[in-house]
CSV table of C-alpha atoms and ligand atoms in Angstrom, one decimal:
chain,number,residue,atom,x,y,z
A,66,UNK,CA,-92.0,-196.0,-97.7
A,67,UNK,CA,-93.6,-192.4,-97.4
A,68,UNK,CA,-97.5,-192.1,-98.4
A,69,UNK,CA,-96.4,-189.8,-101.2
A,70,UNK,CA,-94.1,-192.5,-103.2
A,71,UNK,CA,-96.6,-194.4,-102.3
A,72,UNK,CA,-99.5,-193.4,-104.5
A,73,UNK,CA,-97.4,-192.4,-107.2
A,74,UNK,CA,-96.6,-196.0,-107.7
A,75,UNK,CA,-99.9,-196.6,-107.5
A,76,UNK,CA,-101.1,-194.4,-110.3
A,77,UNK,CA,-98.1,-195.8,-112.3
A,78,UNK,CA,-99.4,-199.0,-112.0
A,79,UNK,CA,-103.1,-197.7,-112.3
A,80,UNK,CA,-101.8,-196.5,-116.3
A,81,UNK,CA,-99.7,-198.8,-117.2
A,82,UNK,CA,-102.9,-201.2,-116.5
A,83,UNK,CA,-105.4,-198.6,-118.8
A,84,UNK,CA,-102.5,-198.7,-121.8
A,85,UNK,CA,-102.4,-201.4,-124.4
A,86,UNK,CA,-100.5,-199.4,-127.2
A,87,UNK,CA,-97.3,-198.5,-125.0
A,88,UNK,CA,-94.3,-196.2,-126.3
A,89,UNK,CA,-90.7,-196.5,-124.4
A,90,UNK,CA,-88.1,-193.9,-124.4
A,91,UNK,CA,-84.3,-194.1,-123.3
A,92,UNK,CA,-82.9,-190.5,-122.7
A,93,UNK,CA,-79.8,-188.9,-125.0
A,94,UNK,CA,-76.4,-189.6,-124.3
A,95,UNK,CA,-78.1,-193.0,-123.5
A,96,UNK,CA,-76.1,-195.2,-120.7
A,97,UNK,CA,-76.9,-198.7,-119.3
A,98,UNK,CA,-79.7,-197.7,-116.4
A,99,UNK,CA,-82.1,-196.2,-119.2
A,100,UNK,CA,-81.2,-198.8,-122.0
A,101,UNK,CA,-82.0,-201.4,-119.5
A,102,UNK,CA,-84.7,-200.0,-117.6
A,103,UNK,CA,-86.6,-199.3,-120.9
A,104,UNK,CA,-85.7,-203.1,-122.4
A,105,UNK,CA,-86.8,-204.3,-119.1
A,106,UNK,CA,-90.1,-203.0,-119.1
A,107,UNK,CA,-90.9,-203.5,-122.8
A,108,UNK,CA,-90.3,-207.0,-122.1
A,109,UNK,CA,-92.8,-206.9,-119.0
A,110,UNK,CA,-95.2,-205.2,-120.6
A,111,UNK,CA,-95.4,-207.7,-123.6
A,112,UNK,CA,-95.8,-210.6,-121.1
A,113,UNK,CA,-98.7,-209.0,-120.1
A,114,UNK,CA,-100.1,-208.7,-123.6
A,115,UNK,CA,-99.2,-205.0,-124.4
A,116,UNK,CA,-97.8,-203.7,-127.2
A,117,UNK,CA,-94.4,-202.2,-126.2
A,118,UNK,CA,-91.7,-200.8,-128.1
A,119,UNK,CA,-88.3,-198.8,-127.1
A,120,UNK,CA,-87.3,-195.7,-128.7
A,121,UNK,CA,-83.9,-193.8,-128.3
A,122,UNK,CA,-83.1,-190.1,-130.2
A,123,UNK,CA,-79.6,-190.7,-129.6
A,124,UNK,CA,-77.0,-193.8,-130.8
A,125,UNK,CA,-77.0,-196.0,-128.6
A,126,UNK,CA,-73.5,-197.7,-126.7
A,127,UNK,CA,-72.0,-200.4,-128.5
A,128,UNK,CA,-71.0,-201.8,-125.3
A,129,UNK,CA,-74.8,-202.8,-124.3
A,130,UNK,CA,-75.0,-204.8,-127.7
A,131,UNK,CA,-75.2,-207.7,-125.4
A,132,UNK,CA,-78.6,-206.9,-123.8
A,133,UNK,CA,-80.9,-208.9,-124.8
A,134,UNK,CA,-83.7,-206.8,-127.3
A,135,UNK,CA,-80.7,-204.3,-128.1
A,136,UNK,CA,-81.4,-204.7,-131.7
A,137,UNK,CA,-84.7,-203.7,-131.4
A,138,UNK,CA,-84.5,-200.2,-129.9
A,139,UNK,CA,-85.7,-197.8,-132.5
A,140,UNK,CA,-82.8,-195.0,-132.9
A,141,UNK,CA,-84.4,-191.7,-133.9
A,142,UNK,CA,-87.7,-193.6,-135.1
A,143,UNK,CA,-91.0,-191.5,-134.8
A,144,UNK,CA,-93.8,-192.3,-132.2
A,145,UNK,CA,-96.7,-194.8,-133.9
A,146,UNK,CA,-100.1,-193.0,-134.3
A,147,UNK,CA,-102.1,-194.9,-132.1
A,148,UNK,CA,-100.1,-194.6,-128.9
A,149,UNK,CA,-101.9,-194.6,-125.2
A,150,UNK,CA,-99.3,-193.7,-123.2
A,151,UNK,CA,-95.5,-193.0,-123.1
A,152,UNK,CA,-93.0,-194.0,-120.5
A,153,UNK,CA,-89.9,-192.1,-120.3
A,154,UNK,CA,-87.2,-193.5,-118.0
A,155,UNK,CA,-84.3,-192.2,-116.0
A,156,UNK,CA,-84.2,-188.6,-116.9
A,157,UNK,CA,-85.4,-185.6,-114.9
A,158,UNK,CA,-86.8,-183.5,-117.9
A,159,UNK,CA,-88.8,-184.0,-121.2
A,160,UNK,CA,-86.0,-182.3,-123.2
A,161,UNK,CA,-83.8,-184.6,-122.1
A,162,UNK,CA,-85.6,-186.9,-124.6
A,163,UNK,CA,-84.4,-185.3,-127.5
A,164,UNK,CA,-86.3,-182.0,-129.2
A,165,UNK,CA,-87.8,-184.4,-131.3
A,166,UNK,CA,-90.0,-186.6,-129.2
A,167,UNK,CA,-91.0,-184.0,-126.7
A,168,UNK,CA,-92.3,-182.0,-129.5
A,169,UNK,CA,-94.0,-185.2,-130.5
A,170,UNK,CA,-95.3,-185.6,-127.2
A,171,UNK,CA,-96.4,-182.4,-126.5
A,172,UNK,CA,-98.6,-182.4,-129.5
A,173,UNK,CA,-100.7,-185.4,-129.1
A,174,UNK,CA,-103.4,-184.5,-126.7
A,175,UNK,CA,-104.5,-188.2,-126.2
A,176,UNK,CA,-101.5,-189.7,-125.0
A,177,UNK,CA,-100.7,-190.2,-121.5
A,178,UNK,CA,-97.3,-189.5,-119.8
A,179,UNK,CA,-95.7,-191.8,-117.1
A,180,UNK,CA,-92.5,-190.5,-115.8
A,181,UNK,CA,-90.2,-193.1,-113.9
A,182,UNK,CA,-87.2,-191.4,-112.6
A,183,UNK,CA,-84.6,-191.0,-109.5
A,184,UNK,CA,-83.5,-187.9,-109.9
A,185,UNK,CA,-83.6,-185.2,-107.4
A,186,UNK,CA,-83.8,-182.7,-109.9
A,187,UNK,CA,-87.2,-184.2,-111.8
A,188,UNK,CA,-89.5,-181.8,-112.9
A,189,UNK,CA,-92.4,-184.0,-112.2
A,190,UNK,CA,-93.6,-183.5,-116.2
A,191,UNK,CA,-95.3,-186.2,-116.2
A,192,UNK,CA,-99.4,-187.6,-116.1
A,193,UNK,CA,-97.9,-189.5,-113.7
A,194,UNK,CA,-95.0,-189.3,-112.1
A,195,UNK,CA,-92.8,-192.1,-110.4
A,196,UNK,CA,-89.7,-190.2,-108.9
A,197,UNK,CA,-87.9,-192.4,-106.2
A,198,UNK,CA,-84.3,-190.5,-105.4
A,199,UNK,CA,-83.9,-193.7,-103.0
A,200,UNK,CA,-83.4,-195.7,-105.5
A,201,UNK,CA,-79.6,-195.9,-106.8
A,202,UNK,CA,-81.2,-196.7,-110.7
A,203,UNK,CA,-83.7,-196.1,-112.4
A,204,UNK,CA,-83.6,-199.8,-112.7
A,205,UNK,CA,-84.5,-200.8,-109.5
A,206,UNK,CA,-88.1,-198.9,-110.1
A,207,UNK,CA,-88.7,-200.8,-112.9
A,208,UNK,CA,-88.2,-204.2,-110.8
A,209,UNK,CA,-90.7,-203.0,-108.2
A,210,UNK,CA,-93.2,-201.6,-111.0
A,211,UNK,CA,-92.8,-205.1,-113.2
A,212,UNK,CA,-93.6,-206.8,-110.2
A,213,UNK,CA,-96.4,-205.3,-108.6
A,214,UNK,CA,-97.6,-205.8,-112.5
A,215,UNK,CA,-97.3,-209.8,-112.0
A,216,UNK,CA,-94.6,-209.8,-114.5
A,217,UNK,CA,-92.4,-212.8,-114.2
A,218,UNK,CA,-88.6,-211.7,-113.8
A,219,UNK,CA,-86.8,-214.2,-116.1
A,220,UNK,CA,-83.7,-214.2,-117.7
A,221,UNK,CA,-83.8,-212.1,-120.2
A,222,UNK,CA,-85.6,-208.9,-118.1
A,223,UNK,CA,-83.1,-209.9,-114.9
A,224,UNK,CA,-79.9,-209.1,-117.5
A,225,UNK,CA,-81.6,-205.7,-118.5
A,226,UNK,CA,-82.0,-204.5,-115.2
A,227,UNK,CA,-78.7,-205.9,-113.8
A,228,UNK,CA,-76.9,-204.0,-116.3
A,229,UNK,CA,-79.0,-200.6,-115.0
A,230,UNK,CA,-78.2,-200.9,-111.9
A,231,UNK,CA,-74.6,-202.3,-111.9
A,232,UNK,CA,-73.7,-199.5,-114.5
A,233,UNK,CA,-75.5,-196.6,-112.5
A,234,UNK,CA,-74.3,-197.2,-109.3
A,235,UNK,CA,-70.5,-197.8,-111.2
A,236,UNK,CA,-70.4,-201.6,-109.7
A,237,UNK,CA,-71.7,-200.9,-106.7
A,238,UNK,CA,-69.2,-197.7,-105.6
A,239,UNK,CA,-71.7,-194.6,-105.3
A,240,UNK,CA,-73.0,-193.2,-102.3
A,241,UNK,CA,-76.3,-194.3,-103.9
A,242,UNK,CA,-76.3,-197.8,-103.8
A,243,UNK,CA,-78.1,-199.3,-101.2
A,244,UNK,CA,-78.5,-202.9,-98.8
A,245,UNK,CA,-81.7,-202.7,-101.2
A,246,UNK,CA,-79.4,-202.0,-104.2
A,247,UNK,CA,-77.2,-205.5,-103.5
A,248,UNK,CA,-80.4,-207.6,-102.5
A,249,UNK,CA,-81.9,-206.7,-105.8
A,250,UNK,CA,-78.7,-207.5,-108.0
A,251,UNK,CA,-78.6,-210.6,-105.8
A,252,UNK,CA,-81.8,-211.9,-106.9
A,253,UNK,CA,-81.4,-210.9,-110.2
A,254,UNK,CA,-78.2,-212.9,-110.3
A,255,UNK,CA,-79.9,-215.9,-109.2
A,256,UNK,CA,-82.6,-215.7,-111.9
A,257,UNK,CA,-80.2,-215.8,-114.3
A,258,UNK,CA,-78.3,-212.5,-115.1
A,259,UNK,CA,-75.0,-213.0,-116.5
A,260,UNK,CA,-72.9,-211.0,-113.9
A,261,UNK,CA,-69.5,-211.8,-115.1
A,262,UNK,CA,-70.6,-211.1,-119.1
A,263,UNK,CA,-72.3,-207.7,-118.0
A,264,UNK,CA,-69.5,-206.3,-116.2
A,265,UNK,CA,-66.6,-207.8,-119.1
A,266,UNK,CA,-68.8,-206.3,-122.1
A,267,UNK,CA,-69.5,-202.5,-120.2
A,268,UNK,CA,-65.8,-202.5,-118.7
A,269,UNK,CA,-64.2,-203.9,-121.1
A,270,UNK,CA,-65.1,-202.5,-124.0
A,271,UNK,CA,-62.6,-199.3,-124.6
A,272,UNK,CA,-61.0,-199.0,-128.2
A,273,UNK,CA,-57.7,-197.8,-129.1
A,274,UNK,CA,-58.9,-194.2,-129.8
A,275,UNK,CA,-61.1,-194.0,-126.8
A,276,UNK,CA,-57.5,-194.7,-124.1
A,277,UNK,CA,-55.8,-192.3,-126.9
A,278,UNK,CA,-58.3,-188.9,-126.7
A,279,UNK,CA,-58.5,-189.3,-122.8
A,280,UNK,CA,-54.6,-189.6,-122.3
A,281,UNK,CA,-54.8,-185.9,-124.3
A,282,UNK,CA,-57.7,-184.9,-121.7
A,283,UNK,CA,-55.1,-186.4,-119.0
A,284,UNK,CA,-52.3,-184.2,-120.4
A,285,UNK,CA,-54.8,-180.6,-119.7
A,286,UNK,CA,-56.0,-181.7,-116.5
A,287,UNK,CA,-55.5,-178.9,-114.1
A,288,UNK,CA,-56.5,-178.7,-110.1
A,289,UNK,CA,-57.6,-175.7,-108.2
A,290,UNK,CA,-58.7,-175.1,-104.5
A,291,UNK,CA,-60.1,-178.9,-105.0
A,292,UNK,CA,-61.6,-178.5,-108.2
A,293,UNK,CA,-60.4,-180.8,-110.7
A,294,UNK,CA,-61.0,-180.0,-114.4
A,295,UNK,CA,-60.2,-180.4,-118.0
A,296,UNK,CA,-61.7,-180.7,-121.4
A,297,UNK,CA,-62.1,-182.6,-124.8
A,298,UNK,CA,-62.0,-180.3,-128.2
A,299,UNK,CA,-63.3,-181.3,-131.3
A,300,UNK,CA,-59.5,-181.1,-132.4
A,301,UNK,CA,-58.8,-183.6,-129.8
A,302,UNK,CA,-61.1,-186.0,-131.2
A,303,UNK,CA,-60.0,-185.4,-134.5
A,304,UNK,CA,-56.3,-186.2,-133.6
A,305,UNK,CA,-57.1,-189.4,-132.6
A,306,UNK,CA,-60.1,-190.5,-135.1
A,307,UNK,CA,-62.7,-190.4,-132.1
A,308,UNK,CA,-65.9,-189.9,-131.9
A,309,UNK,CA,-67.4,-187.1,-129.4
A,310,UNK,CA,-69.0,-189.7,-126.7
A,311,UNK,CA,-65.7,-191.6,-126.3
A,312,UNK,CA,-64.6,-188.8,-123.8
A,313,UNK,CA,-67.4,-188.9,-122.1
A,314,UNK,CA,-65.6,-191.8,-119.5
A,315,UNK,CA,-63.2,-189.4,-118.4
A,316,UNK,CA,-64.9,-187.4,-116.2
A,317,UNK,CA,-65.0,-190.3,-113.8
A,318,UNK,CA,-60.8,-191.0,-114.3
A,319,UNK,CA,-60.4,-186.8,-113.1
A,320,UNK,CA,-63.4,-187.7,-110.5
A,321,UNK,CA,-61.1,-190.0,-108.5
A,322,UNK,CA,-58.1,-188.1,-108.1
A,323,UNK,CA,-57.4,-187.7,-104.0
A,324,UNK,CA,-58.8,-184.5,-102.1
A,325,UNK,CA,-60.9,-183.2,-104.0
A,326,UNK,CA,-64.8,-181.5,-103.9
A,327,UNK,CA,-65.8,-181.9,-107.4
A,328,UNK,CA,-64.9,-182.5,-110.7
A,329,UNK,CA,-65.6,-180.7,-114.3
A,330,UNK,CA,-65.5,-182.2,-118.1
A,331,UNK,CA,-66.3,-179.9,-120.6
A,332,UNK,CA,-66.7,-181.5,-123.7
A,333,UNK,CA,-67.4,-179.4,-127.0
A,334,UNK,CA,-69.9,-181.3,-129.1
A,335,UNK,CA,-72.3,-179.9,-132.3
A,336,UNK,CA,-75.2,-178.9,-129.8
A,337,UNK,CA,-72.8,-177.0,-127.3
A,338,UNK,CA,-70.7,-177.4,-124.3
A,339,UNK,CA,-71.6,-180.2,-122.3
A,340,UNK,CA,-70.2,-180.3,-119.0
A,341,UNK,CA,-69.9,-183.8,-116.7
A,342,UNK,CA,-69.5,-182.9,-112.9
A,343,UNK,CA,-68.9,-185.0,-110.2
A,344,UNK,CA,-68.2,-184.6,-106.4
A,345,UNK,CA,-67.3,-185.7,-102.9
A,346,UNK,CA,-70.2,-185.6,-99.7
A,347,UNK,CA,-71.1,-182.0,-99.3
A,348,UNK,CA,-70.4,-180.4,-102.4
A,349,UNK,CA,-74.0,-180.5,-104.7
A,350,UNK,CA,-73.0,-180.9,-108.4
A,351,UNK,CA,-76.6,-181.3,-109.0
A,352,UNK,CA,-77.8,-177.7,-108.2
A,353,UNK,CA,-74.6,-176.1,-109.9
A,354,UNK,CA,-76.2,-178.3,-113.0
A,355,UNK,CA,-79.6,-176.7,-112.1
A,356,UNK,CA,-77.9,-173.3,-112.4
A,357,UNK,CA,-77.0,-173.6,-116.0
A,358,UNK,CA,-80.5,-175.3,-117.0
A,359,UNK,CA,-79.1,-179.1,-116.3
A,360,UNK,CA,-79.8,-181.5,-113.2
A,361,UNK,CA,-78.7,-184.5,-111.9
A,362,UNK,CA,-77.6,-186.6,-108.4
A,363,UNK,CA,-76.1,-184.2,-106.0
A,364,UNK,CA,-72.5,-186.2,-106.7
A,365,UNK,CA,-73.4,-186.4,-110.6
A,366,UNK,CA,-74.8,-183.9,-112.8
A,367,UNK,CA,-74.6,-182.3,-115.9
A,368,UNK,CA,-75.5,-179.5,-118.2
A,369,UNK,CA,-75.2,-177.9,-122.1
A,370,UNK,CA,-73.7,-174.7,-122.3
A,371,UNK,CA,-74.1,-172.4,-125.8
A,372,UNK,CA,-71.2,-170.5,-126.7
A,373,UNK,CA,-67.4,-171.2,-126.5
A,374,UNK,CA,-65.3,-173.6,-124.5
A,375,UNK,CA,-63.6,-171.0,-122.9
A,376,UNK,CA,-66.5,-169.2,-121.6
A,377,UNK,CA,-68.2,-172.7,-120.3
A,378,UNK,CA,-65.1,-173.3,-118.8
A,379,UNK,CA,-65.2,-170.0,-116.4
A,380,UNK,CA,-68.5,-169.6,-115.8
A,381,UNK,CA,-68.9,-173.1,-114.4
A,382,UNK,CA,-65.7,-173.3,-112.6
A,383,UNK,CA,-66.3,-169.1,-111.4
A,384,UNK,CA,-69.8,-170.6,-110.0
A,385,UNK,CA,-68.3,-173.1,-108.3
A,386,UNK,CA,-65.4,-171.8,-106.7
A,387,UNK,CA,-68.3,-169.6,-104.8
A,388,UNK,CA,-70.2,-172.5,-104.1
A,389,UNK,CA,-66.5,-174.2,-102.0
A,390,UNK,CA,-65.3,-170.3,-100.8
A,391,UNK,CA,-69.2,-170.7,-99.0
A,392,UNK,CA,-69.0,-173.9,-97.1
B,1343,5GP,P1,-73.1,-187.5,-117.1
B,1343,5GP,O1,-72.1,-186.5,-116.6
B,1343,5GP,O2,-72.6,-188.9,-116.9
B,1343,5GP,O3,-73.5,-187.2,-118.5
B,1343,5GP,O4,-74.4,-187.2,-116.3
B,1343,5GP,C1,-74.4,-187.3,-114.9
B,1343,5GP,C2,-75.8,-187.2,-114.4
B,1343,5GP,O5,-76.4,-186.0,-114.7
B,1343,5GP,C3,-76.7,-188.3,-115.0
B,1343,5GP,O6,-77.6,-188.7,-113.9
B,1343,5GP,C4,-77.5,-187.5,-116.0
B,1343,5GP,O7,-78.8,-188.1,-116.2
B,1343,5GP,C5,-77.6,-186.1,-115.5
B,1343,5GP,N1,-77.4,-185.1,-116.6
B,1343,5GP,C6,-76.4,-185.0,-117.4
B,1343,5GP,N2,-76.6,-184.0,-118.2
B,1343,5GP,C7,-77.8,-183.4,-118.0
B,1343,5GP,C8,-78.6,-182.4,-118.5
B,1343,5GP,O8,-78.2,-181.7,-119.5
B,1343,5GP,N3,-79.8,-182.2,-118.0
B,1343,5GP,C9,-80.3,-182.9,-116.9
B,1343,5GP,N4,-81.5,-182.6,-116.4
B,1343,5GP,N5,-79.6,-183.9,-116.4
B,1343,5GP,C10,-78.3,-184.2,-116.9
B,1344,MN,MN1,-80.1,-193.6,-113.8
């Protein structure tokens, strides 16, 4: 453990400790490791007396409805008056919050920020900032922040962060996870996590018109000089009554076609183009991301594009064409 990481979970701790009146945020687009690591800490926190509660701008994933406390995530709720500090989990910048809250934020001198993160590409925007890139979810932060708090892990908080890091590391198949990542979902298992229910409720959970919009994604994918991409129009959702995040899943279906470097989703939603890339060892997705204001893990990132799909579409894939002709 370097001295750095060190103090930052020190000063984590040291505010958490100063808070009473404690505010919780899930980024947009939420998924399973910031749904659970911001469940998991509420939870902690109210053991020790705090008042916590969990915001999220965005809708959240049916497929978590299981988690215990799902029902009482505030969607698009605004921040109580008397706040102390904010914690906002698994996300490398403040806008990835939703305009909304980092506006909020931004405007209340008195509260305090905690950032607890493992991206490479955090922005450090917090009073205090806990950025771990070692750890494969946010998830497994939280565990070492709850205890070093002398929260008990019980059931309830064990399920929360079993589901963040069993969904971030894709059961256990990135590059990220770690001996530390299986160890931890080990004990979390044995204090009671519901292994088998987590994995049936987030894997099997597609509907009809989910399978039906990616098989038309399926039908455009094209592959060039190892890039693998295709796309998912607002006429594509429409054909098959979906709704725009039920293509988000297909970026990792192109992602694990054979020989490749990387792969590219562009999805056209009401706030722009938002493109999913993935990759193999050696090809950084996360600084392509960076390139079009986004950020990520070096094998998954993603960014929002204004304009048209067609011009997302050739700028990203010109940019990283470059970035393969290079290597
Ligand atoms: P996904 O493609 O699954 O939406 O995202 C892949 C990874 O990139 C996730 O770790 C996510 O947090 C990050 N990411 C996706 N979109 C953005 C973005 O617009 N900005 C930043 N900073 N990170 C993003
Ligand atoms: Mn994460």
């Amino acid at each position: 453990l370097n001295l750095d990481r060190l103090k930052q979970r020190e000063a984590a701790v040291r505010l958490i400790r100063a808070s009473r009146r404690i505010a919780i945020l899930a980024h947009v687009s939420p998924d399973g490791d910031t749904v659970g690591s911001a469940l998991a800490l509420a939870q902690g926190l109210r053991q020790l007396g705090k008042v916590a509660q969990v915001y999220s701008a965005d809708p959240l994933p049916t497929n978590l409805a299981f988690l215990p406390g799902y029902g009482e995530i505030q969607v698009g709720g605004s921040l109580p008056p008397d706040l102390d500090l904010v914690v906002l989990v698994d996300a490398s910048d403040m806008a990835r919050f939703g305009a909304a809250y980092a506006e909020a934020i931004d405007r209340r001198a008195g509260v305090r920020v905690l950032n607890v993160d493992h991206h490479a590409t955090n922005r450090h925007f917090g009073d205090a900032n806990m950025v771990d890139t070692t750890a494969a979810a946010t998830g497994e932060q939280i565990h070492w922040l709850l205890t070093a708090l002398n929260v008990a892990i019980d059931a309830r908080i064990a399920t929360q962060l079993l589901t963040a890091i069993v969904t971030d590391t894709r059961s256990f198949r990135t590059p990220s996870t770690t001996p530390r990542s299986l160890a931890l979902a080990t004990q979390l298992f044995e204090a009671g996590a519901p292994l088998n229910l987590i994995v049936e409720s987030v894997y099997r959970s597609r509907s009809l018109t989910t399978l039906r919009l990616w098989g038309l994604a399926l039908e455009r994918l094209r592959c060039v000089d190892g890039i693998a991409w295709t796309e998912v129009t607002v006429e594509m959702q429409q054909k098959v009554g979906a709704d725009p995040s039920e293509g988000d899943g297909v970026i990792d279906l192109i992602a694990s076609l054979h020989r490749i470097e990387a792969a590219a989703l562009f999805k056209e939603t009401s706030d722009g183009i938002k493109v999913s890339l993935r990759s193999t060892d050696g090809f950084d997705v996360a600084a392509v991301a960076s390139r079009f204001g986004g950020g990520g893990h070096p094998r998954a990132a993603g960014c929002l594009l204004s304009g048209d799909l067609a011009a997302a579409e050739r700028e990203v894939l010109e940019y990283m064409a470059q970035r393969t002709a290079v290597r």
